[in-house]
Tab-separated table of C-alpha atoms in Angstrom:
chain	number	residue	atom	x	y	z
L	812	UNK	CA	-4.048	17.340	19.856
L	813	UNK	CA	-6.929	15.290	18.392
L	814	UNK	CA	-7.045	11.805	18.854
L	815	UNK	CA	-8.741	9.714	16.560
L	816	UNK	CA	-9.599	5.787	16.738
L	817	UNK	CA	-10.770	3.746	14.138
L	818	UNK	CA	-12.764	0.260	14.557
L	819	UNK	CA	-12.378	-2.529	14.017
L	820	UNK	CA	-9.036	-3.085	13.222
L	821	UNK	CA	-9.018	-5.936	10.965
L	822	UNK	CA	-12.114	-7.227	8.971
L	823	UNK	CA	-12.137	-9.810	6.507
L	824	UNK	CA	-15.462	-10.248	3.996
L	825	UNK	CA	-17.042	-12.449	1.469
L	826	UNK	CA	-17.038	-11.140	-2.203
L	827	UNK	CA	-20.587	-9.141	-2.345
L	828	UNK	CA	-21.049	-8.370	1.578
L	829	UNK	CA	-21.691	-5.098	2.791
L	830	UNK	CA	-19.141	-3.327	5.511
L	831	UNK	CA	-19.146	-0.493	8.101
L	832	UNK	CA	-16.108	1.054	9.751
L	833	UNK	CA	-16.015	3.330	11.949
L	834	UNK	CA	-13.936	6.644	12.993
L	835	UNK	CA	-14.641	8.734	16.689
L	836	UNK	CA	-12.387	11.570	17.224
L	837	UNK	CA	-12.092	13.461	20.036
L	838	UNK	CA	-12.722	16.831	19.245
L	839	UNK	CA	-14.292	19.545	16.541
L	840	UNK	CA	-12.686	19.189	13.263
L	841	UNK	CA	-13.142	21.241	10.454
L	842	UNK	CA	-11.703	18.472	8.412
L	843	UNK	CA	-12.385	14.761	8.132
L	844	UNK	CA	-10.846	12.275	5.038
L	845	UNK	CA	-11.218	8.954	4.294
L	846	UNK	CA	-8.332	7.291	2.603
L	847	UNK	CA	-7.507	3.770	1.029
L	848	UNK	CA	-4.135	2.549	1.041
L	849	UNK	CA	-3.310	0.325	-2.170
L	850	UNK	CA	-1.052	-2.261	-1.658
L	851	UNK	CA	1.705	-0.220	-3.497
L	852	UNK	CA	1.201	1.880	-0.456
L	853	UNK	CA	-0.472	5.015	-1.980
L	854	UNK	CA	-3.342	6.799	-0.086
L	855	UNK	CA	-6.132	7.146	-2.414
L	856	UNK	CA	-9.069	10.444	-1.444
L	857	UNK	CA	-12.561	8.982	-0.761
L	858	UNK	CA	-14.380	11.629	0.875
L	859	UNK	CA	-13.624	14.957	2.184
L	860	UNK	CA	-16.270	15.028	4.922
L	861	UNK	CA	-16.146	16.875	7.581
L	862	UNK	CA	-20.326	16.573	7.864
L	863	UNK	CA	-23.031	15.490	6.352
L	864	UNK	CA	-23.080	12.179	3.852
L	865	UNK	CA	-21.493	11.729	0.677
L	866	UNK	CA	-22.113	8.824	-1.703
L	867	UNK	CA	-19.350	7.939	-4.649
L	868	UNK	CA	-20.777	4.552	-6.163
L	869	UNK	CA	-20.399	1.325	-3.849
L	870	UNK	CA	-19.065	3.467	-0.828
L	871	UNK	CA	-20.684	6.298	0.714
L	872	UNK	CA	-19.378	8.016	3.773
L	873	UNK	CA	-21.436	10.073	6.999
L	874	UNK	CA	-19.857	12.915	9.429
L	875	UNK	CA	-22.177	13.376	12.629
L	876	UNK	CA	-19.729	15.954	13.931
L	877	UNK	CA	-21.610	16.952	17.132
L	878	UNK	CA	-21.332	13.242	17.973
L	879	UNK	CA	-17.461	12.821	17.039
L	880	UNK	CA	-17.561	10.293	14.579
L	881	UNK	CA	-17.995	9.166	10.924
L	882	UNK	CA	-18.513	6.233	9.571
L	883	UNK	CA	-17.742	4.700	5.746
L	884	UNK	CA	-19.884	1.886	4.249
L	885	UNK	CA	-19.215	0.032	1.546
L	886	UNK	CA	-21.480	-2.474	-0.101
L	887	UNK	CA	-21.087	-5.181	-2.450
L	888	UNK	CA	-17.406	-5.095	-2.235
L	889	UNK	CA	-15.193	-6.832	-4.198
L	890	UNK	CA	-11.604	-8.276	-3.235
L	891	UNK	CA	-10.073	-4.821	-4.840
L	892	UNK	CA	-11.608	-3.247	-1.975
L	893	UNK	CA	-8.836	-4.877	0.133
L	894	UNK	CA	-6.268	-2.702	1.901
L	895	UNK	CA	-5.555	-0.398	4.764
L	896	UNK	CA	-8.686	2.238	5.334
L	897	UNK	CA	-8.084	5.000	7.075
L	898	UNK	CA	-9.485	8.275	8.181
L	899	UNK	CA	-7.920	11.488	9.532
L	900	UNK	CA	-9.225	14.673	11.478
L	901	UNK	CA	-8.142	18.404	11.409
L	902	UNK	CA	-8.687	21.360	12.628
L	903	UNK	CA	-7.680	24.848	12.359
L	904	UNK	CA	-6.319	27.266	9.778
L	905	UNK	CA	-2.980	25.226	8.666
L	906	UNK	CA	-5.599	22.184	9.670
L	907	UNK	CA	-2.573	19.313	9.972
L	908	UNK	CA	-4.120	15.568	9.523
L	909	UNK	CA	-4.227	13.323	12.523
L	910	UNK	CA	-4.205	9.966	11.015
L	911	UNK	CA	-6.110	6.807	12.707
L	912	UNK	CA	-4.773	3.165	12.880
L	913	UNK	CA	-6.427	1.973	10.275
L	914	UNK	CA	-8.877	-0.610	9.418
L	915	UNK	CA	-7.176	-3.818	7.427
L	916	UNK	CA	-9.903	-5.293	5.198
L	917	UNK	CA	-9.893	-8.448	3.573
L	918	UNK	CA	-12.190	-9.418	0.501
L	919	UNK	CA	-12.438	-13.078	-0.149
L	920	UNK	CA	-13.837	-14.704	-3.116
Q	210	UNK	CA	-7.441	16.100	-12.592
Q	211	UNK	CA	-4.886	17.910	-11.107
Q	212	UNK	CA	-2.804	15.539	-9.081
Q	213	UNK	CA	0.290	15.697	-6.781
Q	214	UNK	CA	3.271	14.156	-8.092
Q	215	UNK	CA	6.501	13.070	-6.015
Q	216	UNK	CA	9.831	11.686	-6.650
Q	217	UNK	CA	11.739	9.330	-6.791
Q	218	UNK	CA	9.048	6.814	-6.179
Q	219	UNK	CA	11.940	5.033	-4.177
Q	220	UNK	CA	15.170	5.970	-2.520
Q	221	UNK	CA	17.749	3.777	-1.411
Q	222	UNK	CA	20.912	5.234	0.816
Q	223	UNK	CA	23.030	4.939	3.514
Q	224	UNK	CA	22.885	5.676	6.529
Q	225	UNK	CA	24.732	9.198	7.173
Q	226	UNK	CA	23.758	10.845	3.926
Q	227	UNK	CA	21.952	13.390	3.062
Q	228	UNK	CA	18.394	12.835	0.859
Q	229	UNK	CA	16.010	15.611	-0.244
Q	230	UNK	CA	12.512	14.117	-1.447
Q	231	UNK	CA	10.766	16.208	-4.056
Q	232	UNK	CA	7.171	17.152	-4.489
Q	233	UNK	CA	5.298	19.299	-7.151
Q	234	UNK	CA	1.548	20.302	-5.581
Q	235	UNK	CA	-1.116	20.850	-7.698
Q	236	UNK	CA	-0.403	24.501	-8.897
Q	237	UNK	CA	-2.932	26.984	-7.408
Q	238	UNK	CA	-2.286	25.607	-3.768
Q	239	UNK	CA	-1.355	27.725	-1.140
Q	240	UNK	CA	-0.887	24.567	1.579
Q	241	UNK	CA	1.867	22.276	1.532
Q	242	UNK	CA	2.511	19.345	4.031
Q	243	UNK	CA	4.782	16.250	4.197
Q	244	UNK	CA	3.724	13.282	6.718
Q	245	UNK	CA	5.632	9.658	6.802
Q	246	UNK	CA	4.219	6.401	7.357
Q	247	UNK	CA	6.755	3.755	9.047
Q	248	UNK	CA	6.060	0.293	7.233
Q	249	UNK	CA	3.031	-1.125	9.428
Q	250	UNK	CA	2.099	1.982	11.301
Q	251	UNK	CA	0.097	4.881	10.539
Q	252	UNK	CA	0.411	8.208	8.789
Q	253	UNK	CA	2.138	10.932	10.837
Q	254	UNK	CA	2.320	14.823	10.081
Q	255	UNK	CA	6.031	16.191	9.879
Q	256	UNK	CA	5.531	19.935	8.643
Q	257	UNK	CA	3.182	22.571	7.125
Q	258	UNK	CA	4.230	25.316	5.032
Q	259	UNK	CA	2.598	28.168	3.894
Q	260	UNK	CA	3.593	31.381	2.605
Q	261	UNK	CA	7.416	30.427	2.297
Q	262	UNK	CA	7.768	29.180	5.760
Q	263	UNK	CA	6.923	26.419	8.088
Q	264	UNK	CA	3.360	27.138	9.816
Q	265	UNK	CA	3.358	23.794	12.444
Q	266	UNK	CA	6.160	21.241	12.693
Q	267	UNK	CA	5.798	17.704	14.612
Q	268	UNK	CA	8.680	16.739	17.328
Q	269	UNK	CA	9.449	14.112	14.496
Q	270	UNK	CA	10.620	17.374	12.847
Q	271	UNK	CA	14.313	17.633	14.335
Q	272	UNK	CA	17.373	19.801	12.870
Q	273	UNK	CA	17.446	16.827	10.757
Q	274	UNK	CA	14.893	17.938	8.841
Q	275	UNK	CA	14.478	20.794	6.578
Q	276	UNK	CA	11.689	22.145	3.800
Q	277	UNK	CA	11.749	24.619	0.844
Q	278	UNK	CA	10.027	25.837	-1.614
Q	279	UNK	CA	13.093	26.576	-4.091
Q	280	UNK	CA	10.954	27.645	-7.285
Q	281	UNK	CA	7.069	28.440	-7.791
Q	282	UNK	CA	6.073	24.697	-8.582
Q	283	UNK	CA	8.424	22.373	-6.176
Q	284	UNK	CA	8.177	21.891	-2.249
Q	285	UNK	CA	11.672	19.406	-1.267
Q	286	UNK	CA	11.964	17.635	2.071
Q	287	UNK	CA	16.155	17.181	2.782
Q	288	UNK	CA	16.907	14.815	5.708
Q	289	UNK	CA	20.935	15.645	6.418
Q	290	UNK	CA	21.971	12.867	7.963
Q	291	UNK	CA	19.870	9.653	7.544
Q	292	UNK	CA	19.219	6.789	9.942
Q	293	UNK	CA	18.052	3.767	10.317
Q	294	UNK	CA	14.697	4.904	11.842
Q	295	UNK	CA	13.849	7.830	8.511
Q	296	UNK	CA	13.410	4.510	6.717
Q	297	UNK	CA	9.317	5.046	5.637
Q	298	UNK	CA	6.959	6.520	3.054
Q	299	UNK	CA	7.053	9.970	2.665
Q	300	UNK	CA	4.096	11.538	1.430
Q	301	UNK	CA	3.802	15.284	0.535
Q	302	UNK	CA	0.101	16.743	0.704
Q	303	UNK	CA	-1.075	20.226	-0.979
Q	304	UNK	CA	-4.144	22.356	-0.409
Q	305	UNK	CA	-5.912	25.286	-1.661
Q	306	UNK	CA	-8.218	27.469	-0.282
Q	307	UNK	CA	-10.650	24.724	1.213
Q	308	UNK	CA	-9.553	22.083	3.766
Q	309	UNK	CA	-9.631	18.754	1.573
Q	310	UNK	CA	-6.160	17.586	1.271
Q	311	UNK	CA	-4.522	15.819	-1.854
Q	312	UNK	CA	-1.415	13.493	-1.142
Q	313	UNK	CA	0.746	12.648	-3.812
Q	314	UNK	CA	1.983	8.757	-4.256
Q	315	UNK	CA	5.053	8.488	-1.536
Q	316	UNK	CA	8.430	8.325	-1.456
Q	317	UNK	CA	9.761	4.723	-0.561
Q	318	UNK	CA	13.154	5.698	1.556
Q	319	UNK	CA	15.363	2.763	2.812
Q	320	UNK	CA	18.179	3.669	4.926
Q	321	UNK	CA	20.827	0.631	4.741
């Protein structure tokens, strides 16, 4: 199955600094997420991207899918940007999600 | 918006009983997935089901585990005989003709 990896794993950040983490999977998807988790545990949609860029106010989100990765920015952030960020890849008709580790980010004041 | 909705939000039982985790997808979806998340780790696919019966199942997916779609609008995930290890979130996901898939909030189950 796919295999997908997720970098760094833990980030922490000043209140108004700008962010980059980064998913590589291992093979062609035909579908690539990006989730939050809250800290009541819920996975919040940010982008449905399996190419291209997408932009939704402070974070934006890129697919390079010949490459095998995609990579979510977020700028300014603020500390209710902190949480678990994760991506998954799928592929295929029924197109199950293979979940990464995560990225744990921290936003200090 | 459309959203998926699950519940109970949490679940507490004990160990040996029997639990059955309900989900209502958003209503034109064809798709229907649940995945658990053990506390720490991340996000792992159980089952898909589509038209009335299970398209891919995980090896997390034992005889433990069952899915139906009793009605048109709910999709239930039983466990039959809980342990220790089922303790996680349980989220349910639906799709519709595109890929993008929408997860509901979880399912909190602790198995004392």
């Amino acid at each position: 199955g796919i295999q997908v990896e997720q970098s760094p794993p833990d980030l922490i950040l000043q209140e108004g600094a700008n962010s980059t983490l980064r998913c590589n999977f291992s093979d062609s998807v035909n579908n690539l997420q990006w989730f939050h988790q809250n800290p009541w545990g819920q996975l919040i949609n940010l982008f449905y991207i399996p190419s291209g860029t997408k932009q939704n106010g402070r974070l934006s989100a890129t697919t390079v899918a010949t490459e095998r990765y995609s990579l979510l920015y977020i700028s300014s952030s603020q500390t209710t940007d902190s949480g678990v960020y994760f991506c998954a890849a799928g592929r295929g008709t029924a197109s199950k999600l293979t979940f990464g580790t995560g990225t744990r980010l921290q936003v200090t004041l | 918006e459309p959203e998926v909705t699950q519940t109970p939000s949490h679940q507490v039982t004990q160990m040996g009983q029997e639990v059955i985790l309900r989900c209502v997808p958003i209503s034109n979806h064809l798709y229907f997935y649940w995945y658990r998340q053990i506390l720490g780790q991340k996000v792992e696919f159980l089952v898909s089901f589509y038209n009335n019966e299970i398209s891919e199942k995980s090896e997390i997916f034992d005889d433990q585990f069952s899915v139906e779609r009793p009605d048109g609008s709910n999709f239930t995930l039983k466990i039959r005989s809980t342990k220790l290890e089922d303790s996680a979130m349980y989220f349910c996901a639906s799709r519709g003709a595109g890929l993008e898939q929408y997860f509901g909030p979880g399912t909190r189950l602790t198995v004392t």
